[in-house]
Amino acid sequence: MLTLTEAQWQTLQQGEARQFVAAVCDEFLTNRPEMREQPGREAVLVRMQDAYDYAARAGFTSTPHIVRLMYLSADAPRIHDDPLVDHYLRKPGATPEQRLDDLDAVMKHKLKGDR
């Protein structure tokens, strides 16, 4: 049986997380090739890694919601660090995923021009 030290386990998990973020980034760029040129893959990757790290700190557990936050952050860098957004996503009474769904619905409503 293979036994890992805590440090080895952490390193393995971090490597898997980086691979996950890179795969999501590449999928995003396949659908949004203009972003490959500007701001570029590396910038999008950093934005998505920041969002992934935030999701872990904020308690997100749903992979689709984490990916949604990563996609959102590709277009709106560090949106999760905006004090109002951060406060809302972490506000007690609902999960961060439920809060992100609500935020998403409001943004879609505003983008349609509905007031």
PDB file of C-alpha atoms in Angstrom:
ATOM      1  CA  MET A   1       0.000   0.000   0.000  1.00  0.00           C
ATOM      2  CA  LEU A   2       1.205   3.485  -0.877  1.00  0.00           C
ATOM      3  CA  THR A   3       1.457   5.899   2.033  1.00  0.00           C
ATOM      4  CA  LEU A   4       1.942   9.612   1.515  1.00  0.00           C
ATOM      5  CA  THR A   5       3.121  12.177   3.987  1.00  0.00           C
ATOM      6  CA  GLU A   6       0.884  15.187   4.557  1.00  0.00           C
ATOM      7  CA  ALA A   7       3.262  17.325   2.480  1.00  0.00           C
ATOM      8  CA  GLN A   8       3.174  14.837  -0.401  1.00  0.00           C
ATOM      9  CA  TRP A   9      -0.620  14.694  -0.233  1.00  0.00           C
ATOM     10  CA  GLN A  10      -0.871  18.488  -0.335  1.00  0.00           C
ATOM     11  CA  THR A  11       1.513  18.655  -3.291  1.00  0.00           C
ATOM     12  CA  LEU A  12      -0.523  16.040  -5.151  1.00  0.00           C
ATOM     13  CA  GLN A  13      -3.768  17.920  -4.508  1.00  0.00           C
ATOM     14  CA  GLN A  14      -2.255  21.223  -5.621  1.00  0.00           C
ATOM     15  CA  GLY A  15      -1.013  19.634  -8.833  1.00  0.00           C
ATOM     16  CA  GLU A  16      -4.445  18.211  -9.566  1.00  0.00           C
ATOM     17  CA  ALA A  17      -6.049  21.596  -8.881  1.00  0.00           C
ATOM     18  CA  ARG A  18      -3.633  23.318 -11.288  1.00  0.00           C
ATOM     19  CA  GLN A  19      -4.438  20.740 -13.962  1.00  0.00           C
ATOM     20  CA  PHE A  20      -8.165  21.254 -13.406  1.00  0.00           C
ATOM     21  CA  VAL A  21      -7.849  25.034 -13.717  1.00  0.00           C
ATOM     22  CA  ALA A  22      -5.726  24.683 -16.868  1.00  0.00           C
ATOM     23  CA  ALA A  23      -8.289  22.321 -18.434  1.00  0.00           C
ATOM     24  CA  VAL A  24     -11.156  24.719 -17.654  1.00  0.00           C
ATOM     25  CA  CYS A  25      -9.102  27.606 -19.045  1.00  0.00           C
ATOM     26  CA  ASP A  26      -8.400  25.755 -22.284  1.00  0.00           C
ATOM     27  CA  GLU A  27     -12.072  24.832 -22.656  1.00  0.00           C
ATOM     28  CA  PHE A  28     -13.042  28.469 -22.086  1.00  0.00           C
ATOM     29  CA  LEU A  29     -10.534  29.666 -24.677  1.00  0.00           C
ATOM     30  CA  THR A  30     -11.861  27.148 -27.198  1.00  0.00           C
ATOM     31  CA  ASN A  31     -15.236  28.874 -26.913  1.00  0.00           C
ATOM     32  CA  ARG A  32     -13.757  32.370 -26.645  1.00  0.00           C
ATOM     33  CA  PRO A  33     -10.751  32.435 -29.031  1.00  0.00           C
ATOM     34  CA  GLU A  34     -10.600  36.242 -28.987  1.00  0.00           C
ATOM     35  CA  MET A  35      -9.463  36.049 -25.367  1.00  0.00           C
ATOM     36  CA  ARG A  36      -6.513  33.895 -26.396  1.00  0.00           C
ATOM     37  CA  GLU A  37      -5.176  36.977 -28.182  1.00  0.00           C
ATOM     38  CA  GLN A  38      -6.223  39.577 -25.643  1.00  0.00           C
ATOM     39  CA  PRO A  39      -5.609  39.302 -22.682  1.00  0.00           C
ATOM     40  CA  GLY A  40      -3.903  35.992 -23.514  1.00  0.00           C
ATOM     41  CA  ARG A  41      -3.966  32.476 -22.089  1.00  0.00           C
ATOM     42  CA  GLU A  42      -1.641  33.224 -19.176  1.00  0.00           C
ATOM     43  CA  ALA A  43      -3.779  36.150 -17.979  1.00  0.00           C
ATOM     44  CA  VAL A  44      -6.980  34.100 -18.245  1.00  0.00           C
ATOM     45  CA  LEU A  45      -5.291  31.222 -16.415  1.00  0.00           C
ATOM     46  CA  VAL A  46      -4.251  33.528 -13.556  1.00  0.00           C
ATOM     47  CA  ARG A  47      -7.779  34.978 -13.339  1.00  0.00           C
ATOM     48  CA  MET A  48      -9.272  31.506 -13.181  1.00  0.00           C
ATOM     49  CA  GLN A  49      -6.752  30.285 -10.611  1.00  0.00           C
ATOM     50  CA  ASP A  50      -7.620  33.283  -8.418  1.00  0.00           C
ATOM     51  CA  ALA A  51     -11.317  32.414  -8.715  1.00  0.00           C
ATOM     52  CA  TYR A  52     -10.640  28.747  -7.948  1.00  0.00           C
ATOM     53  CA  ASP A  53      -8.657  29.695  -4.852  1.00  0.00           C
ATOM     54  CA  TYR A  54     -11.416  32.082  -3.746  1.00  0.00           C
ATOM     55  CA  ALA A  55     -14.043  29.368  -4.218  1.00  0.00           C
ATOM     56  CA  ALA A  56     -12.087  27.057  -1.928  1.00  0.00           C
ATOM     57  CA  ARG A  57     -11.796  29.764   0.744  1.00  0.00           C
ATOM     58  CA  ALA A  58     -15.477  30.721   0.453  1.00  0.00           C
ATOM     59  CA  GLY A  59     -16.698  27.156   0.848  1.00  0.00           C
ATOM     60  CA  PHE A  60     -17.906  26.312  -2.659  1.00  0.00           C
ATOM     61  CA  THR A  61     -18.374  22.561  -3.089  1.00  0.00           C
ATOM     62  CA  SER A  62     -20.202  22.336  -6.431  1.00  0.00           C
ATOM     63  CA  THR A  63     -17.835  21.917  -9.372  1.00  0.00           C
ATOM     64  CA  PRO A  64     -20.240  23.529 -11.896  1.00  0.00           C
ATOM     65  CA  HIS A  65     -20.490  26.599  -9.671  1.00  0.00           C
ATOM     66  CA  ILE A  66     -16.730  26.784  -9.255  1.00  0.00           C
ATOM     67  CA  VAL A  67     -16.369  26.602 -13.040  1.00  0.00           C
ATOM     68  CA  ARG A  68     -19.042  29.306 -13.427  1.00  0.00           C
ATOM     69  CA  LEU A  69     -17.114  31.566 -11.050  1.00  0.00           C
ATOM     70  CA  MET A  70     -13.922  30.860 -12.996  1.00  0.00           C
ATOM     71  CA  TYR A  71     -15.625  31.753 -16.301  1.00  0.00           C
ATOM     72  CA  LEU A  72     -17.073  34.911 -14.757  1.00  0.00           C
ATOM     73  CA  SER A  73     -13.641  35.890 -13.471  1.00  0.00           C
ATOM     74  CA  ALA A  74     -12.120  35.441 -16.908  1.00  0.00           C
ATOM     75  CA  ASP A  75     -14.292  38.324 -18.114  1.00  0.00           C
ATOM     76  CA  ALA A  76     -14.393  40.287 -14.854  1.00  0.00           C
ATOM     77  CA  PRO A  77     -11.015  39.761 -13.165  1.00  0.00           C
ATOM     78  CA  ARG A  78     -11.169  39.366  -9.393  1.00  0.00           C
ATOM     79  CA  ILE A  79     -14.905  40.121  -9.279  1.00  0.00           C
ATOM     80  CA  HIS A  80     -15.026  37.913  -6.203  1.00  0.00           C
ATOM     81  CA  ASP A  81     -12.681  40.323  -4.415  1.00  0.00           C
ATOM     82  CA  ASP A  82     -15.084  43.227  -4.805  1.00  0.00           C
ATOM     83  CA  PRO A  83     -16.200  43.854  -1.200  1.00  0.00           C
ATOM     84  CA  LEU A  84     -19.906  43.809  -2.109  1.00  0.00           C
ATOM     85  CA  VAL A  85     -19.660  40.589  -4.129  1.00  0.00           C
ATOM     86  CA  ASP A  86     -17.472  38.886  -1.547  1.00  0.00           C
ATOM     87  CA  HIS A  87     -19.814  39.877   1.280  1.00  0.00           C
ATOM     88  CA  TYR A  88     -22.843  38.665  -0.664  1.00  0.00           C
ATOM     89  CA  LEU A  89     -21.323  35.306  -1.622  1.00  0.00           C
ATOM     90  CA  ARG A  90     -20.268  34.648   1.980  1.00  0.00           C
ATOM     91  CA  LYS A  91     -23.439  36.001   3.596  1.00  0.00           C
ATOM     92  CA  PRO A  92     -25.068  33.525   5.991  1.00  0.00           C
ATOM     93  CA  GLY A  93     -28.450  32.070   5.169  1.00  0.00           C
ATOM     94  CA  ALA A  94     -27.592  30.414   1.850  1.00  0.00           C
ATOM     95  CA  THR A  95     -24.734  28.501   0.306  1.00  0.00           C
ATOM     96  CA  PRO A  96     -22.175  30.321  -1.833  1.00  0.00           C
ATOM     97  CA  GLU A  97     -23.594  28.371  -4.782  1.00  0.00           C
ATOM     98  CA  GLN A  98     -27.105  29.682  -4.132  1.00  0.00           C
ATOM     99  CA  ARG A  99     -25.733  33.194  -3.818  1.00  0.00           C
ATOM    100  CA  LEU A 100     -23.814  32.832  -7.095  1.00  0.00           C
ATOM    101  CA  ASP A 101     -26.999  31.629  -8.822  1.00  0.00           C
ATOM    102  CA  ASP A 102     -28.807  34.712  -7.510  1.00  0.00           C
ATOM    103  CA  LEU A 103     -25.998  37.006  -8.610  1.00  0.00           C
ATOM    104  CA  ASP A 104     -25.968  35.346 -12.027  1.00  0.00           C
ATOM    105  CA  ALA A 105     -29.719  35.860 -12.407  1.00  0.00           C
ATOM    106  CA  VAL A 106     -29.442  39.542 -11.514  1.00  0.00           C
ATOM    107  CA  MET A 107     -26.597  40.068 -13.999  1.00  0.00           C
ATOM    108  CA  LYS A 108     -28.530  38.308 -16.786  1.00  0.00           C
ATOM    109  CA  HIS A 109     -31.585  40.415 -15.986  1.00  0.00           C
ATOM    110  CA  LYS A 110     -29.536  43.633 -16.125  1.00  0.00           C
ATOM    111  CA  LEU A 111     -27.763  42.610 -19.344  1.00  0.00           C
ATOM    112  CA  LYS A 112     -31.134  42.060 -21.033  1.00  0.00           C
ATOM    113  CA  GLY A 113     -31.947  45.664 -20.215  1.00  0.00           C
ATOM    114  CA  ASP A 114     -34.788  44.799 -17.876  1.00  0.00           C
ATOM    115  CA  ARG A 115     -35.019  47.151 -14.984  1.00  0.00           C
TER     116      ARG A 115
END
